[in-house]
mmCIF file of C-alpha atoms and ligand atoms in Angstrom:
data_model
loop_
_atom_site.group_PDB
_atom_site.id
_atom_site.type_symbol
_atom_site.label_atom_id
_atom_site.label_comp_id
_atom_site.label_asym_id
_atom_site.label_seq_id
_atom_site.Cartn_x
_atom_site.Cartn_y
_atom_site.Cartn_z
ATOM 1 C CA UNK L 1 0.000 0.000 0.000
ATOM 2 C CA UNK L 2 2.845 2.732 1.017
ATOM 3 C CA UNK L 3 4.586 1.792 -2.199
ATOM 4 C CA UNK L 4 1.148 3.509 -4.062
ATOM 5 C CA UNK L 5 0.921 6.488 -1.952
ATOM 6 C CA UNK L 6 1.222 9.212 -3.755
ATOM 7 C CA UNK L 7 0.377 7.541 -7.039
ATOM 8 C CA UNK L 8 -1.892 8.985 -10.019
ATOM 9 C CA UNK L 9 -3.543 6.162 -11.559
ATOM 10 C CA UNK L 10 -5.701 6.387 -14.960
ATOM 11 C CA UNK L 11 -7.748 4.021 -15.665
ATOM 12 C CA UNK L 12 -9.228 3.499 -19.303
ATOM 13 C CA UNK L 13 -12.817 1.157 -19.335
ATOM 14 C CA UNK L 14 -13.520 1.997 -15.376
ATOM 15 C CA UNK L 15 -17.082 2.641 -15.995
ATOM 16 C CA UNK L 16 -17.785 -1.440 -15.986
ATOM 17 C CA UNK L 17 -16.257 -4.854 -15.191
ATOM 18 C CA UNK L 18 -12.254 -5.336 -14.635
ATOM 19 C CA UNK L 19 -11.561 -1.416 -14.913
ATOM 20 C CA UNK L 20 -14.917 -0.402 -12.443
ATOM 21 C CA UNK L 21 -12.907 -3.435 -10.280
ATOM 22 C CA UNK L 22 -9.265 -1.639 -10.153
ATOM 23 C CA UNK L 23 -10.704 1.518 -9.289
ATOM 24 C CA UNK L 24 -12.125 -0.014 -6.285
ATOM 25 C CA UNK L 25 -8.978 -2.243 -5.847
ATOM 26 C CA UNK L 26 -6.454 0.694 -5.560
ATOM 27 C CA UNK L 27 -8.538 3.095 -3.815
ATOM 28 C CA UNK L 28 -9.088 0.353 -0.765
ATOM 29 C CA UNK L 29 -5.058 -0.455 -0.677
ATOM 30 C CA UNK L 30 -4.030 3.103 -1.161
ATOM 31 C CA UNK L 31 -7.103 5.311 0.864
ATOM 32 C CA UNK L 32 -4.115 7.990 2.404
ATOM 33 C CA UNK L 33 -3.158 9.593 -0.932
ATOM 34 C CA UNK L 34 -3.825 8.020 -4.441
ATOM 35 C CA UNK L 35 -5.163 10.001 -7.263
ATOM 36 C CA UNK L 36 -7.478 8.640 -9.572
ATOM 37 C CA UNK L 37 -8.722 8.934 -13.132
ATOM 38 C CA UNK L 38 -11.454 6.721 -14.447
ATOM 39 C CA UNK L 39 -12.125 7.036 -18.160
ATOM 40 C CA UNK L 40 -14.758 5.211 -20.236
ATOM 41 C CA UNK L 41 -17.635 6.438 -22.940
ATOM 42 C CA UNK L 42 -20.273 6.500 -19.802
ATOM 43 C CA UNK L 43 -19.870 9.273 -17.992
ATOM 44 C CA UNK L 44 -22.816 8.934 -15.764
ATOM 45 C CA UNK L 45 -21.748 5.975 -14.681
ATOM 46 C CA UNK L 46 -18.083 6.776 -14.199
ATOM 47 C CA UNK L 47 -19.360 9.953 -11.903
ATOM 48 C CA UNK L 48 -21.569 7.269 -9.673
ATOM 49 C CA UNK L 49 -18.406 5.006 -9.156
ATOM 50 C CA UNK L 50 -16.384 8.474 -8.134
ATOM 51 C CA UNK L 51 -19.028 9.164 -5.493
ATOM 52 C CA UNK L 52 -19.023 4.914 -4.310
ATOM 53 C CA UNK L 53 -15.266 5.138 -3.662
ATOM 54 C CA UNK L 54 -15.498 8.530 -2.061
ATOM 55 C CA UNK L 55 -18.494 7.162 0.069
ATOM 56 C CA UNK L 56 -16.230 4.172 1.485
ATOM 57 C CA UNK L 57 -12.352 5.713 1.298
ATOM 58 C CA UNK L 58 -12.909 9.204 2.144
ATOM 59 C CA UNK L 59 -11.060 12.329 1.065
ATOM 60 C CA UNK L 60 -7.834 10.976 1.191
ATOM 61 C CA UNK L 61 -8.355 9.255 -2.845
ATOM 62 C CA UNK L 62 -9.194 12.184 -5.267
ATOM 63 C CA UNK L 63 -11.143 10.479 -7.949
ATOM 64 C CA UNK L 64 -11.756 12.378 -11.131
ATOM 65 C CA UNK L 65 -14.613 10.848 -13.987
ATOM 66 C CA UNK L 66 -13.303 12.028 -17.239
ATOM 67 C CA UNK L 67 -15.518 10.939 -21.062
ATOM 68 C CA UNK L 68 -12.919 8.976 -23.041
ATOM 69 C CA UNK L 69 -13.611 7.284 -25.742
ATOM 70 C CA UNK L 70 -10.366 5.699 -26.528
ATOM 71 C CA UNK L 71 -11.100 4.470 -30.293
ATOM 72 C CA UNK L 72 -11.310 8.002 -31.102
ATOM 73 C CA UNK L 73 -7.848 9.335 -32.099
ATOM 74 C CA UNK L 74 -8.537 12.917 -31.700
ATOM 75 C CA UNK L 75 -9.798 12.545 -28.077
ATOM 76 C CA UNK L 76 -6.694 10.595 -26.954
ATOM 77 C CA UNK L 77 -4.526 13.233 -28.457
ATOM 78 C CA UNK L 78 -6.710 15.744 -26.228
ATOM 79 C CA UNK L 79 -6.330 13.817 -22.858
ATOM 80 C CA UNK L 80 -3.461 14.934 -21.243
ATOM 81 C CA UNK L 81 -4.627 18.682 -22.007
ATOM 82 C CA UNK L 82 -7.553 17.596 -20.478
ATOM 83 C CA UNK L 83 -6.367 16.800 -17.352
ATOM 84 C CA UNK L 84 -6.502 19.208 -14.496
ATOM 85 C CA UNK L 85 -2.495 20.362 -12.676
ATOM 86 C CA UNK L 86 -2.744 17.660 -9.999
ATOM 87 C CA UNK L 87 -3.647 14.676 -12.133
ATOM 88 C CA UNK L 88 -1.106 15.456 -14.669
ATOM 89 C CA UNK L 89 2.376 13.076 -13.358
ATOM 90 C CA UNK L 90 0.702 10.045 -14.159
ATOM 91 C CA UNK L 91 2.450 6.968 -12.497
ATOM 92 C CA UNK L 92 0.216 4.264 -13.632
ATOM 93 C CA UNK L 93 -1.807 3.663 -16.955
ATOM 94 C CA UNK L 94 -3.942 0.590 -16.650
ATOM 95 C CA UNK L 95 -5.316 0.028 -20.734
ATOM 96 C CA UNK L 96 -8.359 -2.007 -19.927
ATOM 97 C CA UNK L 97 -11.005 -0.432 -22.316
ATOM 98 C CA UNK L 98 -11.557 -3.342 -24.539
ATOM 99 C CA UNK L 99 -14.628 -5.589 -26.393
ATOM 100 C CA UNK L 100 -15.775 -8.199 -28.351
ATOM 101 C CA UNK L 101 -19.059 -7.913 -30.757
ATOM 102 C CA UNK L 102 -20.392 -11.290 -31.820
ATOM 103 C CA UNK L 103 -19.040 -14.743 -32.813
ATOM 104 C CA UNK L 104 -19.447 -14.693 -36.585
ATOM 105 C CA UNK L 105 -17.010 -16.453 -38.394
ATOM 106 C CA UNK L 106 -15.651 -15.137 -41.972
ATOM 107 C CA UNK L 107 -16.563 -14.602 -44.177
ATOM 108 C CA UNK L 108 -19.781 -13.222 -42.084
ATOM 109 C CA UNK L 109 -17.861 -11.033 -39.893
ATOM 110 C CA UNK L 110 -19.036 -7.638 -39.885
ATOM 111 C CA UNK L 111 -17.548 -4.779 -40.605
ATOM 112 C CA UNK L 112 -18.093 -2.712 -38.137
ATOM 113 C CA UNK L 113 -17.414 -4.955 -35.565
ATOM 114 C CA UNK L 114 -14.473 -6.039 -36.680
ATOM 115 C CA UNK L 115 -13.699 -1.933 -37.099
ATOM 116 C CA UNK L 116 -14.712 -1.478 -33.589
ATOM 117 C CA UNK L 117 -12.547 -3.910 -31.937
ATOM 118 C CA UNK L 118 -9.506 -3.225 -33.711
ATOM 119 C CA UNK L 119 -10.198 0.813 -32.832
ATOM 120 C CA UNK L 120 -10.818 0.328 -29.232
ATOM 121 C CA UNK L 121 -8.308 -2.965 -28.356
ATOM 122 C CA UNK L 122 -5.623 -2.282 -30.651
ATOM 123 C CA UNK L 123 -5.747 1.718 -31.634
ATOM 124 C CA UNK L 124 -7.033 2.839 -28.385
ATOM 125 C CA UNK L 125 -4.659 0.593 -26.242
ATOM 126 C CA UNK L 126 -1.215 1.853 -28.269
ATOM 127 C CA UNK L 127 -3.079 5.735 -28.468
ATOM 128 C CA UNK L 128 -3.138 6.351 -24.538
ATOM 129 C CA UNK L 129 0.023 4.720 -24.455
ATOM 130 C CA UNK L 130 1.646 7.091 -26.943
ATOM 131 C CA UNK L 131 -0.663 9.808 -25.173
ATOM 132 C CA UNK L 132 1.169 9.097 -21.822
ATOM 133 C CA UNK L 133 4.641 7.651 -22.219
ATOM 134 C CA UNK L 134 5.852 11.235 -23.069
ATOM 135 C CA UNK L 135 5.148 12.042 -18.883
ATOM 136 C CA UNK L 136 6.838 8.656 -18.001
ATOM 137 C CA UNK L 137 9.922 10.065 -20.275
ATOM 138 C CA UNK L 138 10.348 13.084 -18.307
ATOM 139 C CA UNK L 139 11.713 11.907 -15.164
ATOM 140 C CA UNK L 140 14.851 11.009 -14.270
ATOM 141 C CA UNK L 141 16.684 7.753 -15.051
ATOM 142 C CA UNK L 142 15.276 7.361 -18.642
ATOM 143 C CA UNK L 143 11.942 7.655 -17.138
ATOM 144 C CA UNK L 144 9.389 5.821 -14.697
ATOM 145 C CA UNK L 145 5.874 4.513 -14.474
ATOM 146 C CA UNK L 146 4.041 1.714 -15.113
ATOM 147 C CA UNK L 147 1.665 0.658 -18.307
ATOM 148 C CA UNK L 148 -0.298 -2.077 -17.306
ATOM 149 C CA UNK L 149 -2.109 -3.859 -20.068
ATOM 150 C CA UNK L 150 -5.002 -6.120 -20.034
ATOM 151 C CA UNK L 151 -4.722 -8.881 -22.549
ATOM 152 C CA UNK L 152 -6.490 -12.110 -22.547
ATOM 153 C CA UNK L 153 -5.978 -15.917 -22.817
ATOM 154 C CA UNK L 154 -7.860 -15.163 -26.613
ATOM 155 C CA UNK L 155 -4.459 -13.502 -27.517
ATOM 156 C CA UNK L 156 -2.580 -16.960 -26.622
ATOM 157 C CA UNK L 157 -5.490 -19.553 -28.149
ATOM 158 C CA UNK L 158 -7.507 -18.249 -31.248
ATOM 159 C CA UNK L 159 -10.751 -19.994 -31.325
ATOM 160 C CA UNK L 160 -13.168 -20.204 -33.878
ATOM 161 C CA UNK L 161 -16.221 -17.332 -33.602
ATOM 162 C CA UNK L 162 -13.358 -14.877 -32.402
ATOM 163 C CA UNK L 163 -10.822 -14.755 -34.773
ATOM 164 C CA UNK L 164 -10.807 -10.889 -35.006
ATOM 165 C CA UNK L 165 -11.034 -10.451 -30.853
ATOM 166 C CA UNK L 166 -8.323 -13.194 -30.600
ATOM 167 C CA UNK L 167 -6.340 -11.051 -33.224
ATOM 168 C CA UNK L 168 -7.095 -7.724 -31.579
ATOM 169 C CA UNK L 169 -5.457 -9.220 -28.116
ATOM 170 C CA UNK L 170 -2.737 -11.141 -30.100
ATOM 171 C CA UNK L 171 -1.794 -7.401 -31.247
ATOM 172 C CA UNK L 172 -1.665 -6.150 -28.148
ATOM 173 C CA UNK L 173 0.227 -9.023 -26.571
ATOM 174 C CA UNK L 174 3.251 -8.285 -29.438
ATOM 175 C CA UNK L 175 2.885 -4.497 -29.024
ATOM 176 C CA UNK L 176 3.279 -5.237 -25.575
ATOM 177 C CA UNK L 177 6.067 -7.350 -25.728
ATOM 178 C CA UNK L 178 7.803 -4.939 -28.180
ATOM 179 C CA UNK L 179 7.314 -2.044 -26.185
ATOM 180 C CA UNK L 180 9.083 -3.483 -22.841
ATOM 181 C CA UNK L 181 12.073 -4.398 -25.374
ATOM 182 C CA UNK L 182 12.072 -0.536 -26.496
ATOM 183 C CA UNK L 183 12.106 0.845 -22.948
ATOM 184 C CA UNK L 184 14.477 -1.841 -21.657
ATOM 185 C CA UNK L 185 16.956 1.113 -20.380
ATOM 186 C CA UNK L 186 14.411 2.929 -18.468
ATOM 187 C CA UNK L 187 12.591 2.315 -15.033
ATOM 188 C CA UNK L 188 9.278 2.144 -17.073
ATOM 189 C CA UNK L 189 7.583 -1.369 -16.763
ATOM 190 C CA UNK L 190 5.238 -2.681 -19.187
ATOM 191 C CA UNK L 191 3.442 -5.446 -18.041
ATOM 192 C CA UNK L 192 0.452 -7.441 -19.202
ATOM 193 C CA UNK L 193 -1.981 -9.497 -17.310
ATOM 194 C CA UNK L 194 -4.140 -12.070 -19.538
ATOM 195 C CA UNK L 195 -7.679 -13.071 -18.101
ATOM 196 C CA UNK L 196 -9.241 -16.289 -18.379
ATOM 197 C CA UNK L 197 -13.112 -15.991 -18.103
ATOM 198 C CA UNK L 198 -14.249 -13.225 -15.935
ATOM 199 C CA UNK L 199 -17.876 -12.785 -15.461
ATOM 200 C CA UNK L 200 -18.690 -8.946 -16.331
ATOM 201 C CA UNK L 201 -20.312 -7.171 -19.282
ATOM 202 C CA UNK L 202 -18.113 -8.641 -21.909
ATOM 203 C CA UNK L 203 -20.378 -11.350 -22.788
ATOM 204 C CA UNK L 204 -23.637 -8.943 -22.704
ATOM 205 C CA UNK L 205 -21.584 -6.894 -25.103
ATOM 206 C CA UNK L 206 -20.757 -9.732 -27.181
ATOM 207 C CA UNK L 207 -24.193 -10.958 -27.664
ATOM 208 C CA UNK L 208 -25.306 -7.516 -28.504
ATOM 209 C CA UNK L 209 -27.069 -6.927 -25.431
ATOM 210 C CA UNK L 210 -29.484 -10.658 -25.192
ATOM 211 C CA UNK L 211 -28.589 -11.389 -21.261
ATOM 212 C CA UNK L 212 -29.771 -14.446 -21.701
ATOM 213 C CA UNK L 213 -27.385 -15.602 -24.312
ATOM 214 C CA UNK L 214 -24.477 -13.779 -22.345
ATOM 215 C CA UNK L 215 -25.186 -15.914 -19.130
ATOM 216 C CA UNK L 216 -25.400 -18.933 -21.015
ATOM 217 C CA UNK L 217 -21.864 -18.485 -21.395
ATOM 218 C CA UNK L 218 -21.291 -18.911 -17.887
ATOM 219 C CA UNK L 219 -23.772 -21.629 -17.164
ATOM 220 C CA UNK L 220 -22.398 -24.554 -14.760
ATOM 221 C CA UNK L 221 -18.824 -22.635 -14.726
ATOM 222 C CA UNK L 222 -17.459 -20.967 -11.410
ATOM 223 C CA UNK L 223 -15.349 -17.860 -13.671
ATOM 224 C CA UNK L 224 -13.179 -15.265 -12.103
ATOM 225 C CA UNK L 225 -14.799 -12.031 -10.808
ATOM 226 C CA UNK L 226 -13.356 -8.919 -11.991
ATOM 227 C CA UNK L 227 -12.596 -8.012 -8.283
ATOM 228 C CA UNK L 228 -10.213 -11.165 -8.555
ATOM 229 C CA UNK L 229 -8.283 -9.581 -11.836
ATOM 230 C CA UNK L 230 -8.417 -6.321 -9.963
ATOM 231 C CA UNK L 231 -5.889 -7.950 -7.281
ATOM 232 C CA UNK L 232 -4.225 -8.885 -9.773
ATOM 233 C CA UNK L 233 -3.225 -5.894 -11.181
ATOM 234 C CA UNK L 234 -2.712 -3.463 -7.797
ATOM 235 C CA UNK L 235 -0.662 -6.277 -7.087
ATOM 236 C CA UNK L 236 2.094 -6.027 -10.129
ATOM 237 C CA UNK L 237 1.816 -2.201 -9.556
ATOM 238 C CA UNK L 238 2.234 -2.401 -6.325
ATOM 239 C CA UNK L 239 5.724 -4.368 -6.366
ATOM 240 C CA UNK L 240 9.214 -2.704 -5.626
ATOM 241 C CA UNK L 241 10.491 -1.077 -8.775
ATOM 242 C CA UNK L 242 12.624 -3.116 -10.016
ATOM 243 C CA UNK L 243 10.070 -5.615 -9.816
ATOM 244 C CA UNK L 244 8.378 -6.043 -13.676
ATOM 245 C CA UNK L 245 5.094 -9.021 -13.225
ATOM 246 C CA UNK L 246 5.708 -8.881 -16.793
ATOM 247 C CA UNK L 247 3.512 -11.680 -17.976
ATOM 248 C CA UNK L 248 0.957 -13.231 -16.340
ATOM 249 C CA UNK L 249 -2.081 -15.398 -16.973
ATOM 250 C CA UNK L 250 -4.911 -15.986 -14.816
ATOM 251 C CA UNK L 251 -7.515 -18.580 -15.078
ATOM 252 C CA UNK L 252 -10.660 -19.952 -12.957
ATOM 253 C CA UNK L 253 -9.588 -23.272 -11.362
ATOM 254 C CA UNK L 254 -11.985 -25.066 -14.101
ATOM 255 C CA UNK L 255 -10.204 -23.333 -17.452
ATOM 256 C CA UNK L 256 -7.328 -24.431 -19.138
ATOM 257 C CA UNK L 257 -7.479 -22.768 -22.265
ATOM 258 C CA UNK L 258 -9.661 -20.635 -24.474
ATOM 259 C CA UNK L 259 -12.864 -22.347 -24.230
ATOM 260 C CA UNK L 260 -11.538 -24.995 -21.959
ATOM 261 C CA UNK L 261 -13.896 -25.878 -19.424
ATOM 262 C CA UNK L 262 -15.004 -27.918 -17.470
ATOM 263 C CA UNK L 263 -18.855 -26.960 -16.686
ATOM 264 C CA UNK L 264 -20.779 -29.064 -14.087
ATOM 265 C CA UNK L 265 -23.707 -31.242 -15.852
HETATM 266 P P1 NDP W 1 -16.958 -4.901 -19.509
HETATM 267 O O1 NDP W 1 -17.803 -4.877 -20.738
HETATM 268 O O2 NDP W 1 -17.621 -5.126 -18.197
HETATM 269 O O3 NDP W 1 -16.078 -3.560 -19.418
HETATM 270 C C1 NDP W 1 -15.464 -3.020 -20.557
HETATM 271 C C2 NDP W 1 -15.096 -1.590 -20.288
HETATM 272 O O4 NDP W 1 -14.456 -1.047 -21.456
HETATM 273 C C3 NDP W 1 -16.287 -0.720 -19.973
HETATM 274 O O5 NDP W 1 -15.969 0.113 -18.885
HETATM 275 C C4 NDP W 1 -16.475 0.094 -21.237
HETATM 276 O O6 NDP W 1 -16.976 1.382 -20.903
HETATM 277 C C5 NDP W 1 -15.043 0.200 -21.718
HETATM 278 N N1 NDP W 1 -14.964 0.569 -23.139
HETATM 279 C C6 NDP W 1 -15.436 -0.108 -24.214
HETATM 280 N N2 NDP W 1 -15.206 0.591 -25.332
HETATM 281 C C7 NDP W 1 -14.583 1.753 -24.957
HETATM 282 C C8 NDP W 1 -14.099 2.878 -25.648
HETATM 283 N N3 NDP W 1 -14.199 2.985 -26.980
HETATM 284 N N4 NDP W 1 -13.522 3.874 -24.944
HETATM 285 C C9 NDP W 1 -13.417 3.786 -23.612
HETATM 286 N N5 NDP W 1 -13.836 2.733 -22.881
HETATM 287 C C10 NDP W 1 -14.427 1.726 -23.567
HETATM 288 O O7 NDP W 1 -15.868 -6.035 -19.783
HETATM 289 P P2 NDP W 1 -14.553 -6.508 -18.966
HETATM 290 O O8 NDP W 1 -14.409 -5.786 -17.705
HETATM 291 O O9 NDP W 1 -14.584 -7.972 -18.955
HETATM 292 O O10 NDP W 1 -13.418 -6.063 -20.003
HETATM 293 C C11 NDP W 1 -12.269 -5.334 -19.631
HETATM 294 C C12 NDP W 1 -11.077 -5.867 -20.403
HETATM 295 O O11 NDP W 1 -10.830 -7.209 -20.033
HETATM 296 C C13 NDP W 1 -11.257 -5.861 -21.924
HETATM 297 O O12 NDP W 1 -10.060 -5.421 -22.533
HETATM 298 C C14 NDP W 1 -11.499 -7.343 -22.231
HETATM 299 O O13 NDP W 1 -11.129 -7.669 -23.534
HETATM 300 C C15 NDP W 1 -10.620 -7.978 -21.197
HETATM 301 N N6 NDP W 1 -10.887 -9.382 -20.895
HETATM 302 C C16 NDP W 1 -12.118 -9.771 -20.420
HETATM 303 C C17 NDP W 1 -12.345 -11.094 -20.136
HETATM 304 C C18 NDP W 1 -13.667 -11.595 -19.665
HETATM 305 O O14 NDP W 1 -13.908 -12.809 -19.707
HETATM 306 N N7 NDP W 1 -14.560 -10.743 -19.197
HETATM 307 C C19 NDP W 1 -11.284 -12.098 -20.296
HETATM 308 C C20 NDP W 1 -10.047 -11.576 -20.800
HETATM 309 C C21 NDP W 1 -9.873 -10.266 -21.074
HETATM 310 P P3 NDP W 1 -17.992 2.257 -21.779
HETATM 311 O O15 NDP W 1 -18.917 1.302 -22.471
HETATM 312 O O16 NDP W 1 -18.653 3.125 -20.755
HETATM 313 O O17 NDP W 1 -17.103 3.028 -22.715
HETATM 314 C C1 8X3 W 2 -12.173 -13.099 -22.974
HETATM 315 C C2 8X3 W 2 -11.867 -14.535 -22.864
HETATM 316 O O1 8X3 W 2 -11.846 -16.686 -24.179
HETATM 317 O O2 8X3 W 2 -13.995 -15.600 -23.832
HETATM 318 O O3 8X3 W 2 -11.065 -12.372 -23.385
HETATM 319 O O4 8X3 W 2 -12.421 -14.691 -25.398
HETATM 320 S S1 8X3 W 2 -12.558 -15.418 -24.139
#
């Protein structure tokens, strides 16, 4: 907890799920002084989380809701600016936003949600890095701070029905991988934490809102919560600096692979 005091965290996707999770997460180990930025497309919803965390941690967590949508270039380039004086020396970038819209196989995949995915998992995820990395850069020893990406076990194991999500996290797994190489002589650590099945919105948002399909998908299974991903990730941020998690994958006890498991009958 002491090693996050001070800390400005941002957040991309907190509105929902894994991101809404972290939020939580660091604001409970770090409630003396932690500064927090939640970004996602619902705003109404990021402002109701702010006043949650207030509610339980107090004043010592500053929270701030900010509108990002991160598959739009222009607003990424416009974040920083955005940001008021004290939430400016980011320390932590956690690049959650991400989704998955249907399970059409080609050549019936369409367009748009193959546009969508790549936008927000690929585009998105390398634009707020760009966006932020120049902040990281500035201090001393080559730079510091951490870039904590969420992958998935889809970017390890392509299935069939998700070839362009699978691709979208296989992108960000080499981007990933690449970008740790490129900042090997700084104190900057890029790390990326691959989910098994978590139970959140994703599937809702796969199945184009039908709930019913979406809990079908977790019928009989015991998945992760995105409170357990969350620990995950204050965890590897929360390590000594010269410390990099850099790789880790996290599954329910019954999964062993992408759309390996074992449901009970
Ligand atoms: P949720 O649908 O619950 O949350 C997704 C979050 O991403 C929401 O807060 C949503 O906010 C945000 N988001 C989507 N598009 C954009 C955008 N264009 N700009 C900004 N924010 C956006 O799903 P999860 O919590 O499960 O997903 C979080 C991450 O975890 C994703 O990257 C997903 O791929 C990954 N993951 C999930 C797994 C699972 O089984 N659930 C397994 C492995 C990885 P809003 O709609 O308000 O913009
Ligand atoms: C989500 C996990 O396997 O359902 O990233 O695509 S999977």
């Amino acid at each position: 907890a002491k090693r996050l005091e001070g800390k400005t965290i941002v957040i991309t996707g907190a509105s929902s799920g894994i991101g809404r999770s972290c939020a939580f997460e660091f604001a409970r180990t770090a409630p003396r002084d932690l500064r927090l930025v939640l970004t996602a497309r619902r705003a109404d919803r990021l402002r109701e989380i702010a006043d949650q965390i207030r509610a339980e941690v107090g004043d010592g967590v500053r929270v701030l809701p900010l509108e990002l949508d991160v598959s739009d270039p222009d607003q990424v380039r416009g974040f920083v600016d955005r940001l008021p004086e004290e939430f400016r020396a980011v320390d932590v970038l956690v690049n959650n936003a991400g989704l998955v819209k249907g399970v059409a196989r080609a050549p019936e995949i369409a367009e748009a949600d193959m546009n969508i995915m790549f936008q927000t998992n690929v585009t998105g995820l390398i634009n707020m890095t760009q966006a932020i990395l120049p902040i990281f850069k500035a201090r001393p020893d080559g730079g510091a701070g951490d870039i904590i990406n969420i992958g998935s076990i889809a970017g390890r194991e392509p299935y069939a029905g998700g070839s362009i999500y699978c691709a979208t996290k296989a992108a960000v797994r080499a981007f990933t991988d690449a970008l740790r190489k490129e900042l090997i002589d700084t104190r900057i650590r890029v790390m990326e934490i691959d989910p098994g099945q978590v139970e959140t919105e994703f599937s809702i948002v796969r199945y184009y809102g039908d709930k019913a399909k979406a809990d079908a998908v977790y019928a009989g299974c015991d998945p992760l919560t995105p409170d357990d991903i969350a620990e995950v990730v204050v965890f590897v941020a929360s390590r000594r600096q010269n410390v990099v998690v850099a790789d880790t994958l996290v599954f329910p006890s019954h999964q062993a692979g992408a759309g390996v498991i074992h449901r009970r009958q």
